[in-house]
Coordinates of C-alpha atoms and ligand atoms in Angstrom, one line a residue:
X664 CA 0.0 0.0 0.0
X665 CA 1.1 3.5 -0.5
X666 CA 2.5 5.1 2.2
X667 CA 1.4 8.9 3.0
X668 CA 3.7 11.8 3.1
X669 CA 3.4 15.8 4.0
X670 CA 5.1 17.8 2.1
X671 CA 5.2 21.7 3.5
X672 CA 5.9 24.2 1.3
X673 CA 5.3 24.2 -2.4
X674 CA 8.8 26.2 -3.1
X675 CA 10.9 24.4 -5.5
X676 CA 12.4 22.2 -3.5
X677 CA 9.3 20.7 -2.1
X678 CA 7.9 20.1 -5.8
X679 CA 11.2 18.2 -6.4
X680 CA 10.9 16.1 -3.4
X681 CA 7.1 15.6 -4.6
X682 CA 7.9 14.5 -7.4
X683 CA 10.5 12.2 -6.8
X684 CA 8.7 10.6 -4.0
X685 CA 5.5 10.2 -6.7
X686 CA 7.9 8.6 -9.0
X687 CA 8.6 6.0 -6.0
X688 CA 4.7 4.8 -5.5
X689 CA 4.1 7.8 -2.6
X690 CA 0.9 9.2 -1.7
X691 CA 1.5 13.1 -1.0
X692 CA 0.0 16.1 -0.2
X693 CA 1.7 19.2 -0.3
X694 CA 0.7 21.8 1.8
X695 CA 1.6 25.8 0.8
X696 CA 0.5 28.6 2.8
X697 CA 0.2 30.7 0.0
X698 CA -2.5 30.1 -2.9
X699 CA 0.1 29.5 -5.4
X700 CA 3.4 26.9 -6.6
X701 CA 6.6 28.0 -6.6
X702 CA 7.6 29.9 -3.2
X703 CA 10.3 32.8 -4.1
X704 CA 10.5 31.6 -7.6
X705 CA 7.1 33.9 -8.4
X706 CA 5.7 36.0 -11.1
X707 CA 3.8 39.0 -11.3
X708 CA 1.5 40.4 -13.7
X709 CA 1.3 44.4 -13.9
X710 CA -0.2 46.6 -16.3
X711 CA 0.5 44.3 -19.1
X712 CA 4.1 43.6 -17.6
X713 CA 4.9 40.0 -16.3
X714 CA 8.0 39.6 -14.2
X715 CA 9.6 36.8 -12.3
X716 CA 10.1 38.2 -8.7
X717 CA 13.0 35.6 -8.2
X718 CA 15.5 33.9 -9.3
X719 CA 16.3 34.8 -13.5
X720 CA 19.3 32.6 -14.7
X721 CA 19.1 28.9 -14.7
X722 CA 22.8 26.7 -14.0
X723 CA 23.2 23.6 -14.3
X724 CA 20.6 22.5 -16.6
X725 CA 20.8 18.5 -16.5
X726 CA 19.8 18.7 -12.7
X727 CA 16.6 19.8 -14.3
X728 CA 17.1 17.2 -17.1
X729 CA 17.5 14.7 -14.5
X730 CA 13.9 15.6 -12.9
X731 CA 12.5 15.3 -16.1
X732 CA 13.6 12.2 -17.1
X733 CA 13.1 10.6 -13.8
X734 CA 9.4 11.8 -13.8
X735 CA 9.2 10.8 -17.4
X736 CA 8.1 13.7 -18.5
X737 CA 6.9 14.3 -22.5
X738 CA 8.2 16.8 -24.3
X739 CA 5.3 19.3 -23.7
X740 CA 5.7 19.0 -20.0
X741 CA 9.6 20.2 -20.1
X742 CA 10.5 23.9 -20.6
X743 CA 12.5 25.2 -23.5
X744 CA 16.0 26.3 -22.1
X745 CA 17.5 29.0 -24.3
X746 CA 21.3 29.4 -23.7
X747 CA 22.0 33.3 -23.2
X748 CA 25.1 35.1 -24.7
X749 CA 26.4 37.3 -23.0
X750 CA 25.7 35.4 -19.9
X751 CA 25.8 39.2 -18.4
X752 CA 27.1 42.6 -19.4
X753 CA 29.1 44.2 -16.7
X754 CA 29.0 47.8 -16.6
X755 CA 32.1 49.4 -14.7
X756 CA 31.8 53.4 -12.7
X757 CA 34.6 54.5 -14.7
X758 CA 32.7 53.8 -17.8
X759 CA 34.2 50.3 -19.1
X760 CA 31.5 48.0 -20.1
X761 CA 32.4 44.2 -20.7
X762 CA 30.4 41.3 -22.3
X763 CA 30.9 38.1 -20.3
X764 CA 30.2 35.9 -23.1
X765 CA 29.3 31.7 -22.8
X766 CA 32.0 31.5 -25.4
X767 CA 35.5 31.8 -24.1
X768 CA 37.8 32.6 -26.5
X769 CA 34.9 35.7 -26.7
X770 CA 35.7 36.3 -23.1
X771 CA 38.6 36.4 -22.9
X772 CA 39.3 38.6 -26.1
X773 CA 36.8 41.3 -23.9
X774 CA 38.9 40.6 -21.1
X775 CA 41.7 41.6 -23.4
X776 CA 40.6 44.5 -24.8
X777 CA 40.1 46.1 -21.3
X778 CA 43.1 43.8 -19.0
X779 CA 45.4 42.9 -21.3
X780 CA 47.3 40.9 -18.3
X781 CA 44.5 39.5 -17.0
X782 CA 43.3 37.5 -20.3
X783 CA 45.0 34.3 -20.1
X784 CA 44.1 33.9 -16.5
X785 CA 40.9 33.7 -17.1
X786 CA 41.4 29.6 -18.6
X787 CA 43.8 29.0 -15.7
X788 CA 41.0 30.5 -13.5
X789 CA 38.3 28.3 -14.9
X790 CA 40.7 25.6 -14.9
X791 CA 41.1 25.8 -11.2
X792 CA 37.5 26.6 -10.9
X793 CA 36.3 23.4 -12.6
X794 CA 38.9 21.9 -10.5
X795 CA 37.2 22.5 -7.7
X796 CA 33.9 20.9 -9.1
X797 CA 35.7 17.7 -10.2
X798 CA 36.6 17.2 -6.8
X799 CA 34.1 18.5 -4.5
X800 CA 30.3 17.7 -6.7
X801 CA 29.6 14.6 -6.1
X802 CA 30.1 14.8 -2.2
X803 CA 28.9 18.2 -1.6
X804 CA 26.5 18.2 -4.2
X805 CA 25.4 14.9 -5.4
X806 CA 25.7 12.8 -2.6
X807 CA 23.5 13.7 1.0
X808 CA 26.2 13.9 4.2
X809 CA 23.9 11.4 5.8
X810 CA 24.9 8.8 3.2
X811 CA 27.9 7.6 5.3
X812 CA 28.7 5.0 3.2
X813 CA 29.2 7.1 0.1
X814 CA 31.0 9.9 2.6
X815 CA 33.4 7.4 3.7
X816 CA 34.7 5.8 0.4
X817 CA 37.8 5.6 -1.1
X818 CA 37.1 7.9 -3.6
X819 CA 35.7 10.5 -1.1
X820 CA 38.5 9.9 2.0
X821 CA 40.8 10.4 -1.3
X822 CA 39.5 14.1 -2.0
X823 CA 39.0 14.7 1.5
X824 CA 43.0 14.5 2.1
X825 CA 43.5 16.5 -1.4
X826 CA 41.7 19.2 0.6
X827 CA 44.1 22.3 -0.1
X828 CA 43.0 21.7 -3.9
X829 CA 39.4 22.6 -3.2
X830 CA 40.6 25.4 -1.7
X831 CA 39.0 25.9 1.5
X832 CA 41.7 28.3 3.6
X833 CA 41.6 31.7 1.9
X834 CA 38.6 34.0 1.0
X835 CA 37.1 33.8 -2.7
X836 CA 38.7 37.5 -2.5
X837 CA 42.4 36.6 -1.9
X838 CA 42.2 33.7 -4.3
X839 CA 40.6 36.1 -7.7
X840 CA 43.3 38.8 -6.6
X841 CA 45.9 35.6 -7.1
X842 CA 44.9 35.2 -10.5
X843 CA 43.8 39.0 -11.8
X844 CA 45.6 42.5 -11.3
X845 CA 43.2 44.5 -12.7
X846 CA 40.2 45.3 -9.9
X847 CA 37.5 45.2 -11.9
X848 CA 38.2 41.6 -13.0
X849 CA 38.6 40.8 -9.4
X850 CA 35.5 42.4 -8.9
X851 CA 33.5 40.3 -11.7
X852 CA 35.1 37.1 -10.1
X853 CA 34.3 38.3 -6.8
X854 CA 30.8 38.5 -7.9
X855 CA 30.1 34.9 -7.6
X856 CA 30.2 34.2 -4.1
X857 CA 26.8 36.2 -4.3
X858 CA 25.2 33.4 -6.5
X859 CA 24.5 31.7 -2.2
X860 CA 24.3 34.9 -0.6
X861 CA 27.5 34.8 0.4
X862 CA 30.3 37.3 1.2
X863 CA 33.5 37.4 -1.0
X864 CA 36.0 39.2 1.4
X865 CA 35.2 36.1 4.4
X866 CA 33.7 33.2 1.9
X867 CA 35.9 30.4 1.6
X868 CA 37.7 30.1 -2.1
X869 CA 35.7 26.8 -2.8
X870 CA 33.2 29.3 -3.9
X871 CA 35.2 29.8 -7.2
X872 CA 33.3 26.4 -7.8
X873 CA 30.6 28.8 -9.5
X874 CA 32.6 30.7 -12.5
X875 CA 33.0 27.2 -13.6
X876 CA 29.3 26.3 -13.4
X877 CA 28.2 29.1 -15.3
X878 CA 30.9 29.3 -18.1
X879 CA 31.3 26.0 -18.8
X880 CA 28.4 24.4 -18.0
X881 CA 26.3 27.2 -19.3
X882 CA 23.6 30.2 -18.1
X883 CA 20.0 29.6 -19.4
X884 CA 16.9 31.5 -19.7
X885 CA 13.7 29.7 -19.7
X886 CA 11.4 30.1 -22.3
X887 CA 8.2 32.2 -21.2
X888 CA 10.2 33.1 -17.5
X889 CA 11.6 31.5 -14.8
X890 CA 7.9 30.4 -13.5
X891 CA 7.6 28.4 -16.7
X892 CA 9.2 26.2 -14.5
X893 CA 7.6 26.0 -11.6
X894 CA 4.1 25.7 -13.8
X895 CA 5.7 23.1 -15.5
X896 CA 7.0 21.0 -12.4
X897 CA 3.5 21.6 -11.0
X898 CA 1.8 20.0 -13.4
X899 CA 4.3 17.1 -13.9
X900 CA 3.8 16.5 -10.2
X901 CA -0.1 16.7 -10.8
X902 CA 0.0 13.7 -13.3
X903 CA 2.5 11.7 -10.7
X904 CA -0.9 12.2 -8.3
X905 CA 0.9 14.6 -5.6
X906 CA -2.7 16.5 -4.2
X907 CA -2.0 20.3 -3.4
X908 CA -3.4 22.0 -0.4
X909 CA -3.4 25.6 -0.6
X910 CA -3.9 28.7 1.6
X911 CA -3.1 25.6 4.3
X912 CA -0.2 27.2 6.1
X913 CA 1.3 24.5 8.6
X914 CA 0.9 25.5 12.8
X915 CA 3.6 22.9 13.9
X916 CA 4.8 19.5 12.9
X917 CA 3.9 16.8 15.6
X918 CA 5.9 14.8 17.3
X919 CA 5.9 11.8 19.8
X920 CA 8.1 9.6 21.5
X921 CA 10.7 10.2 19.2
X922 CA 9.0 10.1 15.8
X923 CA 6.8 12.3 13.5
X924 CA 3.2 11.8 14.0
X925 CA 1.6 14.7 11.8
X926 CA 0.9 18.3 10.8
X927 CA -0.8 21.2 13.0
X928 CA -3.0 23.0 10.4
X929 CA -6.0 25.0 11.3
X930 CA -6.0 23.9 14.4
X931 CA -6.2 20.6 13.4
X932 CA -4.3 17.2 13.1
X933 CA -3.4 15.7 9.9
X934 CA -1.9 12.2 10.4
X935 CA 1.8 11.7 8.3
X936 CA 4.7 9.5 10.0
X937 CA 6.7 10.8 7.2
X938 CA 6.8 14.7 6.7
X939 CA 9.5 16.4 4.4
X940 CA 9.5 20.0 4.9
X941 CA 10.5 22.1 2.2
X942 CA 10.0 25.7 4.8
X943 CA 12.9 27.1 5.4
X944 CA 15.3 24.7 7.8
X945 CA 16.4 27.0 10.3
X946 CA 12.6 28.2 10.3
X947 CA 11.2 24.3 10.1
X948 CA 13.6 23.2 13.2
X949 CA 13.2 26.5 15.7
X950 CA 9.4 27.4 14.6
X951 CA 7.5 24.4 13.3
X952 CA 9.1 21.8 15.5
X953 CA 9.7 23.9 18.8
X954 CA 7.8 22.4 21.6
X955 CA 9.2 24.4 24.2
X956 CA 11.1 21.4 25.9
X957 CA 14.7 22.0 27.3
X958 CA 16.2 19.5 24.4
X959 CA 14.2 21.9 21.9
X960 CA 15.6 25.3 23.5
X961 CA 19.6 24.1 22.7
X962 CA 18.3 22.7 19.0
X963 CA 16.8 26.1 18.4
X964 CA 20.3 27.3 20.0
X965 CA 22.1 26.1 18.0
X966 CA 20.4 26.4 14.2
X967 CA 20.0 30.2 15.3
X968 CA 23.9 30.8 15.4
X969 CA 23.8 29.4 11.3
X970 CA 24.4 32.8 9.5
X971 CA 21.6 33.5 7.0
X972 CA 22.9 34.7 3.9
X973 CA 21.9 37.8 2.6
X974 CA 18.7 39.3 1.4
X975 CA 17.5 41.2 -1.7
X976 CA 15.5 44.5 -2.6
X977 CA 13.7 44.1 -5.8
X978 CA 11.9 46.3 -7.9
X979 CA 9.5 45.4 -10.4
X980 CA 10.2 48.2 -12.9
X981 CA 7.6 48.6 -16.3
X982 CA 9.5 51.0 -17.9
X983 CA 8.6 52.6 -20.8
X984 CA 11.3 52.5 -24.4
X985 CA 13.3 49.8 -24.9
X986 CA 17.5 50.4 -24.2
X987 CA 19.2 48.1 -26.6
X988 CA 22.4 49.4 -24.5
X989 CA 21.2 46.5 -21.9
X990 CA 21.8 42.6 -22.1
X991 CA 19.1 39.9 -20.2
X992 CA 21.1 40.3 -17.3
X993 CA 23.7 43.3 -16.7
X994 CA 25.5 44.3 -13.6
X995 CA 26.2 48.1 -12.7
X996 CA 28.8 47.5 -10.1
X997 CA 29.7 49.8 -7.0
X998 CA 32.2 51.5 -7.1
X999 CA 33.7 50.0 -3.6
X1000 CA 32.8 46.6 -3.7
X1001 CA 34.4 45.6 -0.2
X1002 CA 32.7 48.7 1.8
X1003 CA 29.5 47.3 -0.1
X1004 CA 30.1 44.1 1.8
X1005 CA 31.2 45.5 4.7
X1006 CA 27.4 47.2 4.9
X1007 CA 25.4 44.4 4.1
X1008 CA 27.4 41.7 6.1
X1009 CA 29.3 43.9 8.7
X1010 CA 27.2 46.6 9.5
X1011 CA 23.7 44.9 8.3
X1012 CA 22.4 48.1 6.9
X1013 CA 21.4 48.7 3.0
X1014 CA 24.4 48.6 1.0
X1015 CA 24.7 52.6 0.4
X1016 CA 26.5 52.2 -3.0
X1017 CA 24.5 49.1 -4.2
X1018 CA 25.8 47.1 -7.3
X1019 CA 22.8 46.8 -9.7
X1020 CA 21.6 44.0 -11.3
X1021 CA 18.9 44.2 -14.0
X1022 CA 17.3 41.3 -15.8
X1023 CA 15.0 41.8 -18.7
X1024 CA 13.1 38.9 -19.9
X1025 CA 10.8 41.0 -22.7
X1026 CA 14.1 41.1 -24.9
X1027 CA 13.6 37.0 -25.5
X1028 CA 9.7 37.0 -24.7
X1029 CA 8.4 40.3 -26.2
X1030 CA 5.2 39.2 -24.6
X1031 CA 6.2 40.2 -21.3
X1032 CA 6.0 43.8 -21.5
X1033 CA 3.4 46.2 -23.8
X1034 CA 4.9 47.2 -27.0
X1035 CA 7.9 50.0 -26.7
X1036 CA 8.1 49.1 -23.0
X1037 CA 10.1 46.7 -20.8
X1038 CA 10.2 44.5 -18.3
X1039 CA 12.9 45.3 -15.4
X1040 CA 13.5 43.4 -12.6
X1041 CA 16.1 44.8 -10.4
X1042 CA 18.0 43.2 -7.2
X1043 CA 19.7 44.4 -4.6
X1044 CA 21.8 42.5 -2.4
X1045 CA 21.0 43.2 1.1
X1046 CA 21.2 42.3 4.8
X1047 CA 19.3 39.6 5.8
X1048 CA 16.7 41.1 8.4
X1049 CA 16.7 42.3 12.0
X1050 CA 15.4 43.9 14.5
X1051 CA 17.4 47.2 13.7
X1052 CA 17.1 46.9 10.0
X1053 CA 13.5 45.9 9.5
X1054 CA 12.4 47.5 5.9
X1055 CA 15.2 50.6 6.7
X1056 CA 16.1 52.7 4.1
X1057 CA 13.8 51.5 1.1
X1058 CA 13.6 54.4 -0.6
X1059 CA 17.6 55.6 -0.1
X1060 CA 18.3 51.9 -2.1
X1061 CA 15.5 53.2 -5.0
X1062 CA 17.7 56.6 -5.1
X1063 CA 21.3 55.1 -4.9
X1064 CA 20.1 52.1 -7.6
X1065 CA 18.7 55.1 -10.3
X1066 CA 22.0 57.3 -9.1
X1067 CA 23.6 54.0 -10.4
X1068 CA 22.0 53.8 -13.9
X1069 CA 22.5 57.7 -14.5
X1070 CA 25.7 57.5 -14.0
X1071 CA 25.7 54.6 -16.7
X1072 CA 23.9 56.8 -18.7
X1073 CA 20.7 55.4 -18.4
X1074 CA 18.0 58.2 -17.0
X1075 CA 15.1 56.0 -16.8
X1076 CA 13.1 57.6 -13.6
X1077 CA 10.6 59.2 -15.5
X1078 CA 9.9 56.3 -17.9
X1079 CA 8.8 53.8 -15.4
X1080 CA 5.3 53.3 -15.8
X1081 CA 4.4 50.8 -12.9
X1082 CA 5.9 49.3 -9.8
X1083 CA 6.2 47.0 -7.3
X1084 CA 8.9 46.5 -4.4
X1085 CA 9.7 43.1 -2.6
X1086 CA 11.4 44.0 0.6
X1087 CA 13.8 41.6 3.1
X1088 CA 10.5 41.5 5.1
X1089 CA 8.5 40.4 2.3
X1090 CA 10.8 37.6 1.9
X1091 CA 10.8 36.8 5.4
X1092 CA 6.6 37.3 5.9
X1093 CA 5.4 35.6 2.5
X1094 CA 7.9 32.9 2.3
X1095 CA 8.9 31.9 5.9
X1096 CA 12.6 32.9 4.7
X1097 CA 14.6 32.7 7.6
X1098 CA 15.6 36.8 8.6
X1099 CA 14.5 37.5 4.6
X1100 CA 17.2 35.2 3.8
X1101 CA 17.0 34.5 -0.6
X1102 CA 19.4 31.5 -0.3
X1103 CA 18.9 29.9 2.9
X1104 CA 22.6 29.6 4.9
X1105 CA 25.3 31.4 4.2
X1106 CA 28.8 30.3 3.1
X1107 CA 30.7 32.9 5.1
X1108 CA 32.8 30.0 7.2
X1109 CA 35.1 27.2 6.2
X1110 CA 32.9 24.9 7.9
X1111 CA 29.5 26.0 6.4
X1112 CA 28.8 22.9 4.0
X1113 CA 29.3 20.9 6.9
X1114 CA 26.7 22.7 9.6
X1115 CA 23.6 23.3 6.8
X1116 CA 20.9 20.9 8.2
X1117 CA 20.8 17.3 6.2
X1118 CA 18.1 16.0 4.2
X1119 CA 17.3 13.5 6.6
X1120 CA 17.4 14.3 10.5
X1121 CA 18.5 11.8 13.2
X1122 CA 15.4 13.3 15.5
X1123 CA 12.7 12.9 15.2
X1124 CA 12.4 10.3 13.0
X1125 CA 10.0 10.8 10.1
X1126 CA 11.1 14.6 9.1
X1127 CA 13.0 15.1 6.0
X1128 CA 13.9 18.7 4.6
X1129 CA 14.8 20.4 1.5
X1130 CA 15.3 23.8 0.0
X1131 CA 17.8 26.3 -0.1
X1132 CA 18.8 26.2 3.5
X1133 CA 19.2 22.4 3.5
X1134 CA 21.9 20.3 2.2
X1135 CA 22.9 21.4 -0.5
X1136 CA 22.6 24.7 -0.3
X1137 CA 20.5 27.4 -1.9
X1138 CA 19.6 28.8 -6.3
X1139 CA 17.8 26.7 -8.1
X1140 CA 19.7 23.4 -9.1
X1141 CA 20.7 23.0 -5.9
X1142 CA 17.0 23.3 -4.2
X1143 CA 16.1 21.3 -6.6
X1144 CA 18.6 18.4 -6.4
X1145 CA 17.8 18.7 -2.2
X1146 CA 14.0 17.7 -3.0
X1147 CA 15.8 15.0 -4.6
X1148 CA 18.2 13.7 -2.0
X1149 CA 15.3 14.2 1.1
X1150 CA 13.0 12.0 -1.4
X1151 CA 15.9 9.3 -1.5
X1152 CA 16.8 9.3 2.2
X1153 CA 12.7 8.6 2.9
X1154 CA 12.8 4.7 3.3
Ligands
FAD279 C1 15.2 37.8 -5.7 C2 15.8 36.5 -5.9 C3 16.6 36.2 -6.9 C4 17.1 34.9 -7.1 N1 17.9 34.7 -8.2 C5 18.3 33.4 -8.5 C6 18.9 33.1 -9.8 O1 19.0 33.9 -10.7 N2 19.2 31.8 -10.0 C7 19.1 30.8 -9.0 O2 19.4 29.7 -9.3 N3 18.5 31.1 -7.8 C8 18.1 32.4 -7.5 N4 17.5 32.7 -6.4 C9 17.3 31.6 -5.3 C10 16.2 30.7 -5.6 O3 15.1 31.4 -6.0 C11 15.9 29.9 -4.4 O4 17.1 29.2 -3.9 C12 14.8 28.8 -4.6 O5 13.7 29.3 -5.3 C13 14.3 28.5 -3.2 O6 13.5 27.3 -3.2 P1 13.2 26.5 -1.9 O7 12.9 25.1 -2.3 O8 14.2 26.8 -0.9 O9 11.8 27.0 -1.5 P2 11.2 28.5 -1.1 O10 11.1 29.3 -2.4 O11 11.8 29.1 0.1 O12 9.7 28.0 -0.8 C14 9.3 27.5 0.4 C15 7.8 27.3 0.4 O13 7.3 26.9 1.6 C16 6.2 27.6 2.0 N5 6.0 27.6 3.4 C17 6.9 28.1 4.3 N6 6.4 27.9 5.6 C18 5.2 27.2 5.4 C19 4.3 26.7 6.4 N7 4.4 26.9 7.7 N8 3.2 26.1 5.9 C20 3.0 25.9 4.5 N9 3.9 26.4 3.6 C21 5.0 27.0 4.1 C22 6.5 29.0 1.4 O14 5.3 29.8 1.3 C23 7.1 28.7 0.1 O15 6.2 28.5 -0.9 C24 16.9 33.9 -6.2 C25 16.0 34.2 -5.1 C26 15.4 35.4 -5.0 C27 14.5 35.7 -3.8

């Protein structure tokens, strides 16, 4: 007979681990607290504008492929992934503007043009990058910590003692200042500790795993937006049989002698000896599992001290002409990327010279915005929130971020047409993010793989999670590869 499962939180984690427990013969319910799929991966419609409100670029496509073809999924059930070239357009304070393109003998003739020192280091870097991947994907990545057995084979004891070649002791910063003299190739490197949230002047070089990942392995766009996606994997999980309970936000998971029993919803009980929560972790553990007992105080404790990462502003920008100066996605960068950091992970106030990034998706779908407009969404890196921060300086960010694109050359104020704003709090209110966190656990310390909650806890038995703050971290391959691995550990 089928067994029953709860799944809470209909983010894209949880419709991984959905589906890939369907696939297995499960019976489960998902239960969302919202009255929609897909968590922060949302969309918007607006005056004839759609926009994604989260994430925009798509890595590591075969995780997806991997889904699909576990779910069997036809042709008409997958999204179209269109590769995008440049994979961003970088533009500098001082002017410079460089096309980071998927094709590197491209990128590194840009790279030329503007560092002529720093072009050939760009393969070594990517080298050492995918380096990194070789040796660390399949146990970080891949492979849940739980699964001792794959932790402690040969192959994995053998890259564990090679561990000075994944990098681990200096900062993502000192390591791209190894390889580049010129700062703003540093500062484009730099960037990609920001792909978990995380801070390149304390971030531990393993980070550099991510250059890799994107050149190499390639930056997509889906076809129709990023909540293409999440439609499709909602419907995919539909056929498999997974039920969907919405507006049914989850009170508490219960727990007896040890071992799941069911949900708290409503004020109600709904029996499931196996739960897998795809809510936040660090919010699952200290606010859905707290039952006020002393052994519950030191777990809250302890997945308190877990540093978030860091949170986003976004603005939802209609705006009206279309600037064929701008890429999908562009970066305006700061023009003091360390005292950027220093704001949003240091001080925790908004950053006060942000670095821009501005994705437009009506360039590939000219659907998604009313003739002679555009779509903008715009991000922010910010603090994660608390009790000092909470929604502070909103509208200084919307002046520094148009401050930004004047000085770029790009006076758009009076053009934009509609708005909306998605604040830290928002995050934090509408999604259960941890502190407004967007990627779940930061990667700030050497020993942060090691501390993100597993897929499968020890205590109680029964509860599974998933999503960005699990194992293996946070951006859309990886929350989706978690649903996976909490789907697997379920026995
Ligand atoms: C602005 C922004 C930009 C991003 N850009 C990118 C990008 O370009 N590329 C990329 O790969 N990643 C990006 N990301 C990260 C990516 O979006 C996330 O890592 C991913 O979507 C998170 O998925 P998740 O499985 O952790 O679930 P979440 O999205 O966190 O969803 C969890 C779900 O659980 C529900 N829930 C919580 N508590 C309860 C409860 N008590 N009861 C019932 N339901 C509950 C929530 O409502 C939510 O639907 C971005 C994120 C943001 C916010």
């Amino acid at each position: 007979m089928a067994e029953d499962i709860g799944v809470i939180g209909a983010g894209l984690g949880g419709l991984s681990a959905a589906i890939h427990l369907a696939v297995r013969g499960k019976d489960v319910t998902v239960f969302e607290k919202n009255s929609s799929v897909g968590g922060k991966a949302s969309e918007l419609q607006m005056d004839g504008f759609r926009f994604d409100t989260g994430p925009s670029l798509l890595t590591m496509p075969f995780v997806l492929e991997q889904l699909y073809d576990a779910a069997d999924a036809s042709a008409e059930e997958r999204v179209e992934l269109v590769p995008v070239d440049p994979i961003c357009r970088y533009f500098y304070p001082d002017g410079t503007v460089l096309d980071a393109s998927a094709h590197e003998e491209t990128f590194r003739a840009q790279v030329r043009a503007m560092a002529p020192d720093d072009a050939d280091a760009v393969t070594r870097f990517l080298d050492y990058s995918q380096r990194i991947y070789e040796l660390t994907s399949d146990i970080f990545l891949f492979h849940s910590l739980t699964d001792l057995k794959a932790l402690l084979s040969w192959k994995n004891v053998g890259i564990l003692l090679r561990l000075p070649q994944i990098d681990p002791f200096r900062t993502v910063h000192a390591r791209t200042t190894s390889f580049f003299r010129d700062p703003r190739i540093v500062q484009l490197f730099d960037r990609y500790a920001t792909y978990n949230g995380s801070n390149p002047y304390a971030a531990p070089a393993t980070l550099n795993i991510i250059p890799y990942v994107e050149y190499r392995l390639g930056g997509y766009y889906v076809r129709g937006g990023m909540y293409a996606l999440v439609r499709s994997l909602e419907s995919i999980a539909r056929r498999l049989g997974v039920r969907f309970r919405f507006d049914a936000r989850v009170e508490g998971i219960a727990v007896a002698g040890g071992k799941v029993t069911g949900l708290r919803i409503d004020g109600g009980h709904e029996p499931f000896d196996t739960v897998v929560s795809n809510a936040d972790a660090v919010f699952t553990m200290t606010r859905l599992l707290d039952d006020g007992s002393p052994r519950a105080l030191r777990r809250t404790r302890r997945y308190e001290r877990l540093e978030p990462s860091c949170s986003g502003l976004v603005f939802l920008w209609g705006v009206r002409g279309q600037n064929s100066r701008l890429a999908h996605h562009n970066i305006f960068f700061s023009d003091d990327y360390a005292e950027e950091f220093d704001d949003i992970f240091t001080r925790r106030v908004p950053p006060r010279d942000p670095t821009v990034y501005v994705s437009i998706t009506s360039h590939a779908d000219p659907s998604h915005a009313p003739e002679g407009h555009e779509n903008w969404f715009v991000l922010v890196n910010m603090p994660y929130v608390t009790d000092e921060n909470r929604d502070a300086g909103i509208p200084e960010v919307r002046a520094a971020v148009l401050r930004r694109l004047r000085h770029a050359g790009l006076d758009i104020e009076g053009d934009i047409v509609c708005e909306e704003t998605v604040t830290p709090a928002d995050l934090e209110q509408r999604y259960n993010a941890n502190r407004g966190s967007i990627y779940g656990i930061s990667s700030n310390s050497r020993n942060a793989a090691f501390l993100r909650p597993r897929n499968a806890l020890r205590s109680p038995k029964g509860l599974y999670l998933c999503g960005g703050a699990a194992h293996p971290g946070g951006g859309v391959p990886l929350v989706l590869l978690s649903g996976k691995l909490a789907a697997e550990a379920v026995r």
